[in-house]
PDB file of C-alpha atoms in Angstrom:
ATOM      1  CA  MET D  15      45.776  28.664   1.458  1.00  0.00           C
ATOM      2  CA  GLU D  16      48.165  28.999   4.372  1.00  0.00           C
ATOM      3  CA  GLN D  17      48.393  32.747   3.834  1.00  0.00           C
ATOM      4  CA  PHE D  18      44.767  33.275   4.813  1.00  0.00           C
ATOM      5  CA  ASP D  19      43.554  33.753   8.348  1.00  0.00           C
ATOM      6  CA  ASP D  20      41.806  30.591   9.618  1.00  0.00           C
ATOM      7  CA  MET D  21      38.464  32.402   9.828  1.00  0.00           C
ATOM      8  CA  TYR D  22      38.782  33.477   6.214  1.00  0.00           C
ATOM      9  CA  THR D  23      39.906  30.010   5.129  1.00  0.00           C
ATOM     10  CA  ASP D  24      36.752  28.539   6.683  1.00  0.00           C
ATOM     11  CA  LEU D  25      34.587  31.168   4.966  1.00  0.00           C
ATOM     12  CA  ILE D  26      36.230  30.544   1.595  1.00  0.00           C
ATOM     13  CA  MET D  27      35.885  26.767   1.877  1.00  0.00           C
ATOM     14  CA  GLU D  28      32.247  27.007   2.998  1.00  0.00           C
ATOM     15  CA  HIS D  29      31.344  29.201   0.015  1.00  0.00           C
ATOM     16  CA  SER D  30      33.311  26.957  -2.313  1.00  0.00           C
ATOM     17  CA  MET D  31      31.718  23.706  -1.230  1.00  0.00           C
ATOM     18  CA  ASN D  32      28.190  24.682  -0.142  1.00  0.00           C
ATOM     19  CA  SER D  33      27.231  27.878  -1.889  1.00  0.00           C
ATOM     20  CA  PRO D  34      23.519  28.646  -1.803  1.00  0.00           C
ATOM     21  CA  ASN D  35      24.253  31.059  -4.667  1.00  0.00           C
ATOM     22  CA  LYS D  36      25.238  28.273  -7.073  1.00  0.00           C
ATOM     23  CA  LYS D  37      21.986  27.766  -8.956  1.00  0.00           C
ATOM     24  CA  ASN D  38      19.912  29.253 -11.747  1.00  0.00           C
ATOM     25  CA  ILE D  39      17.433  32.000 -10.953  1.00  0.00           C
ATOM     26  CA  ASP D  40      14.014  32.468 -12.530  1.00  0.00           C
ATOM     27  CA  SER D  41      13.868  35.045 -15.302  1.00  0.00           C
ATOM     28  CA  PRO D  42      17.264  36.730 -14.999  1.00  0.00           C
ATOM     29  CA  THR D  43      17.476  40.196 -16.525  1.00  0.00           C
ATOM     30  CA  CYS D  44      20.927  39.442 -17.893  1.00  0.00           C
ATOM     31  CA  SER D  45      23.634  36.805 -17.786  1.00  0.00           C
ATOM     32  CA  LEU D  46      27.231  36.550 -18.887  1.00  0.00           C
ATOM     33  CA  LYS D  47      29.824  33.799 -18.991  1.00  0.00           C
ATOM     34  CA  GLY D  48      33.281  34.333 -17.602  1.00  0.00           C
ATOM     35  CA  HIS D  49      36.311  32.161 -18.277  1.00  0.00           C
ATOM     36  CA  ASN D  50      39.827  32.073 -16.888  1.00  0.00           C
ATOM     37  CA  PRO D  51      41.961  30.437 -19.593  1.00  0.00           C
ATOM     38  CA  ASN D  52      44.930  30.139 -17.214  1.00  0.00           C
ATOM     39  CA  CYS D  53      43.283  27.455 -15.112  1.00  0.00           C
ATOM     40  CA  GLY D  54      39.974  26.599 -16.787  1.00  0.00           C
ATOM     41  CA  ASP D  55      37.623  28.227 -14.255  1.00  0.00           C
ATOM     42  CA  GLU D  56      34.245  28.977 -15.834  1.00  0.00           C
ATOM     43  CA  ILE D  57      31.196  30.708 -14.444  1.00  0.00           C
ATOM     44  CA  GLU D  58      27.933  32.050 -15.741  1.00  0.00           C
ATOM     45  CA  LEU D  59      26.531  34.917 -13.702  1.00  0.00           C
ATOM     46  CA  GLU D  60      22.813  35.610 -13.703  1.00  0.00           C
ATOM     47  CA  VAL D  61      21.435  38.916 -12.459  1.00  0.00           C
ATOM     48  CA  LYS D  62      17.839  39.885 -11.822  1.00  0.00           C
ATOM     49  CA  LEU D  63      17.274  43.624 -11.640  1.00  0.00           C
ATOM     50  CA  ASN D  64      14.379  45.505 -10.130  1.00  0.00           C
ATOM     51  CA  ASP D  65      14.668  49.033 -11.477  1.00  0.00           C
ATOM     52  CA  ASP D  66      18.120  50.212 -10.355  1.00  0.00           C
ATOM     53  CA  LYS D  67      18.650  47.458  -7.791  1.00  0.00           C
ATOM     54  CA  ILE D  68      20.182  43.984  -7.910  1.00  0.00           C
ATOM     55  CA  GLU D  69      17.234  41.950  -6.695  1.00  0.00           C
ATOM     56  CA  ASP D  70      18.947  38.600  -7.057  1.00  0.00           C
ATOM     57  CA  MET D  71      22.099  37.039  -8.437  1.00  0.00           C
ATOM     58  CA  SER D  72      23.371  33.519  -8.891  1.00  0.00           C
ATOM     59  CA  PHE D  73      25.980  31.527 -10.755  1.00  0.00           C
ATOM     60  CA  ILE D  74      26.686  28.151 -12.237  1.00  0.00           C
ATOM     61  CA  GLY D  75      30.031  26.802 -13.312  1.00  0.00           C
ATOM     62  CA  HIS D  76      33.140  25.085 -12.095  1.00  0.00           C
ATOM     63  CA  GLY D  77      36.617  25.924 -10.975  1.00  0.00           C
ATOM     64  CA  CYS D  78      38.964  26.138  -8.050  1.00  0.00           C
ATOM     65  CA  ALA D  79      37.879  26.941  -4.494  1.00  0.00           C
ATOM     66  CA  ILE D  80      39.072  30.538  -4.868  1.00  0.00           C
ATOM     67  CA  SER D  81      37.049  31.325  -8.005  1.00  0.00           C
ATOM     68  CA  GLN D  82      33.910  29.608  -6.752  1.00  0.00           C
ATOM     69  CA  SER D  83      34.011  31.173  -3.281  1.00  0.00           C
ATOM     70  CA  SER D  84      34.877  34.615  -4.653  1.00  0.00           C
ATOM     71  CA  THR D  85      31.819  34.405  -6.912  1.00  0.00           C
ATOM     72  CA  SER D  86      29.516  33.350  -4.092  1.00  0.00           C
ATOM     73  CA  ILE D  87      30.854  35.970  -1.669  1.00  0.00           C
ATOM     74  CA  MET D  88      30.560  38.657  -4.373  1.00  0.00           C
ATOM     75  CA  ILE D  89      26.899  37.751  -4.810  1.00  0.00           C
ATOM     76  CA  ASP D  90      26.241  38.024  -1.067  1.00  0.00           C
ATOM     77  CA  THR D  91      28.068  41.351  -1.005  1.00  0.00           C
ATOM     78  CA  LEU D  92      26.193  42.902  -3.935  1.00  0.00           C
ATOM     79  CA  ARG D  93      22.665  41.472  -3.657  1.00  0.00           C
ATOM     80  CA  GLY D  94      20.263  44.299  -2.801  1.00  0.00           C
ATOM     81  CA  LYS D  95      22.672  47.034  -3.876  1.00  0.00           C
ATOM     82  CA  THR D  96      21.899  49.670  -6.459  1.00  0.00           C
ATOM     83  CA  LEU D  97      23.861  49.432  -9.695  1.00  0.00           C
ATOM     84  CA  THR D  98      25.888  52.491  -8.725  1.00  0.00           C
ATOM     85  CA  GLU D  99      26.740  50.929  -5.354  1.00  0.00           C
ATOM     86  CA  ALA D 100      27.652  47.627  -7.033  1.00  0.00           C
ATOM     87  CA  LYS D 101      29.964  49.312  -9.549  1.00  0.00           C
ATOM     88  CA  ASN D 102      31.658  51.209  -6.718  1.00  0.00           C
ATOM     89  CA  ILE D 103      32.186  48.029  -4.681  1.00  0.00           C
ATOM     90  CA  ILE D 104      33.598  46.215  -7.730  1.00  0.00           C
ATOM     91  CA  THR D 105      36.087  49.066  -8.198  1.00  0.00           C
ATOM     92  CA  ILE D 106      37.066  48.914  -4.524  1.00  0.00           C
ATOM     93  CA  PHE D 107      37.502  45.128  -4.646  1.00  0.00           C
ATOM     94  CA  LEU D 108      39.778  45.330  -7.690  1.00  0.00           C
ATOM     95  CA  LYS D 109      41.770  48.118  -6.000  1.00  0.00           C
ATOM     96  CA  MET D 110      42.230  45.848  -2.985  1.00  0.00           C
ATOM     97  CA  ILE D 111      43.497  43.014  -5.183  1.00  0.00           C
ATOM     98  CA  ARG D 112      46.018  45.422  -6.754  1.00  0.00           C
ATOM     99  CA  ARG D 113      47.220  46.247  -3.213  1.00  0.00           C
ATOM    100  CA  GLU D 114      46.054  49.830  -3.397  1.00  0.00           C
ATOM    101  CA  ASN D 115      45.310  51.484  -0.072  1.00  0.00           C
ATOM    102  CA  LEU D 116      41.675  51.427   0.989  1.00  0.00           C
ATOM    103  CA  THR D 117      39.929  53.581   3.516  1.00  0.00           C
ATOM    104  CA  ASN D 118      38.155  51.921   6.429  1.00  0.00           C
ATOM    105  CA  GLU D 119      34.848  52.904   4.807  1.00  0.00           C
ATOM    106  CA  GLU D 120      35.843  51.158   1.578  1.00  0.00           C
ATOM    107  CA  LYS D 121      36.892  48.032   3.508  1.00  0.00           C
ATOM    108  CA  ASP D 122      33.526  48.016   5.285  1.00  0.00           C
ATOM    109  CA  LEU D 123      31.713  48.035   1.930  1.00  0.00           C
ATOM    110  CA  LEU D 124      33.539  44.851   0.915  1.00  0.00           C
ATOM    111  CA  LYS D 125      31.970  42.842   3.756  1.00  0.00           C
ATOM    112  CA  ASP D 126      33.169  39.206   3.596  1.00  0.00           C
ATOM    113  CA  SER D 127      35.011  39.763   0.314  1.00  0.00           C
ATOM    114  CA  ILE D 128      37.757  41.341   2.437  1.00  0.00           C
ATOM    115  CA  ALA D 129      38.740  37.683   2.994  1.00  0.00           C
ATOM    116  CA  PHE D 130      40.646  37.908  -0.293  1.00  0.00           C
ATOM    117  CA  GLU D 131      42.732  40.911   0.777  1.00  0.00           C
ATOM    118  CA  ASN D 132      46.024  38.974   0.711  1.00  0.00           C
ATOM    119  CA  ILE D 133      45.392  36.993  -2.473  1.00  0.00           C
ATOM    120  CA  SER D 134      47.974  39.117  -4.264  1.00  0.00           C
ATOM    121  CA  ASN D 135      50.578  37.192  -2.223  1.00  0.00           C
ATOM    122  CA  MET D 136      49.567  34.249  -4.428  1.00  0.00           C
ATOM    123  CA  PRO D 137      49.894  35.733  -7.948  1.00  0.00           C
ATOM    124  CA  ALA D 138      48.632  32.597  -9.700  1.00  0.00           C
ATOM    125  CA  ARG D 139      45.314  33.010  -7.856  1.00  0.00           C
ATOM    126  CA  VAL D 140      44.636  36.677  -8.692  1.00  0.00           C
ATOM    127  CA  LYS D 141      42.776  35.878 -11.926  1.00  0.00           C
ATOM    128  CA  CYS D 142      40.774  33.225 -10.059  1.00  0.00           C
ATOM    129  CA  VAL D 143      39.550  35.677  -7.440  1.00  0.00           C
ATOM    130  CA  GLU D 144      38.853  38.409  -9.999  1.00  0.00           C
ATOM    131  CA  LEU D 145      36.896  36.246 -12.458  1.00  0.00           C
ATOM    132  CA  ALA D 146      33.396  36.927 -11.123  1.00  0.00           C
ATOM    133  CA  TRP D 147      34.070  40.571 -10.328  1.00  0.00           C
ATOM    134  CA  ARG D 148      35.402  41.305 -13.815  1.00  0.00           C
ATOM    135  CA  THR D 149      32.594  39.298 -15.420  1.00  0.00           C
ATOM    136  CA  LEU D 150      29.968  41.304 -13.537  1.00  0.00           C
ATOM    137  CA  ASP D 151      31.764  44.554 -14.368  1.00  0.00           C
ATOM    138  CA  ASP D 152      31.750  43.576 -18.062  1.00  0.00           C
ATOM    139  CA  MET D 153      28.053  42.680 -17.841  1.00  0.00           C
ATOM    140  CA  LEU D 154      27.122  45.995 -16.282  1.00  0.00           C
ATOM    141  CA  ASN D 155      29.202  47.925 -18.817  1.00  0.00           C
ATOM    142  CA  LYS D 156      27.891  45.966 -21.835  1.00  0.00           C
ATOM    143  CA  LYS D 157      24.313  46.486 -20.752  1.00  0.00           C
ATOM    144  CA  ASN D 158      25.051  50.169 -20.164  1.00  0.00           C
ATOM    145  CA  ILE D 159      23.395  49.750 -16.808  1.00  0.00           C
TER     146      ILE D 159
END
């Protein structure tokens, strides 16, 4: 992880090893499993909705530090957001991973997930960092939320 700023490395490792988001939640509205066949990372996202808002989110699973921390940071970033806001932030995150230019406003919306901005310099890790984001995007699209 030498290509990450030290601050971001600490954040990623903290979320990977001690995530308060790695648990089951009571009565999730929906859940979906995500799997990265390239490296074996697996997660199950649980989302609890309150009308049009993500009231709570959590995950269980296993995988590398990048996939686990990306999932936890995504949850912190999107908890409390409306579904429209969440879908927009997912789109922005995936744009960032593809090295597309982001406005300062878009970067601000990413909060701590900006820590993964340079992951594209490590191509083998791109699918790891995207796993949770794509799983949530699939969940929201499948549920027509």
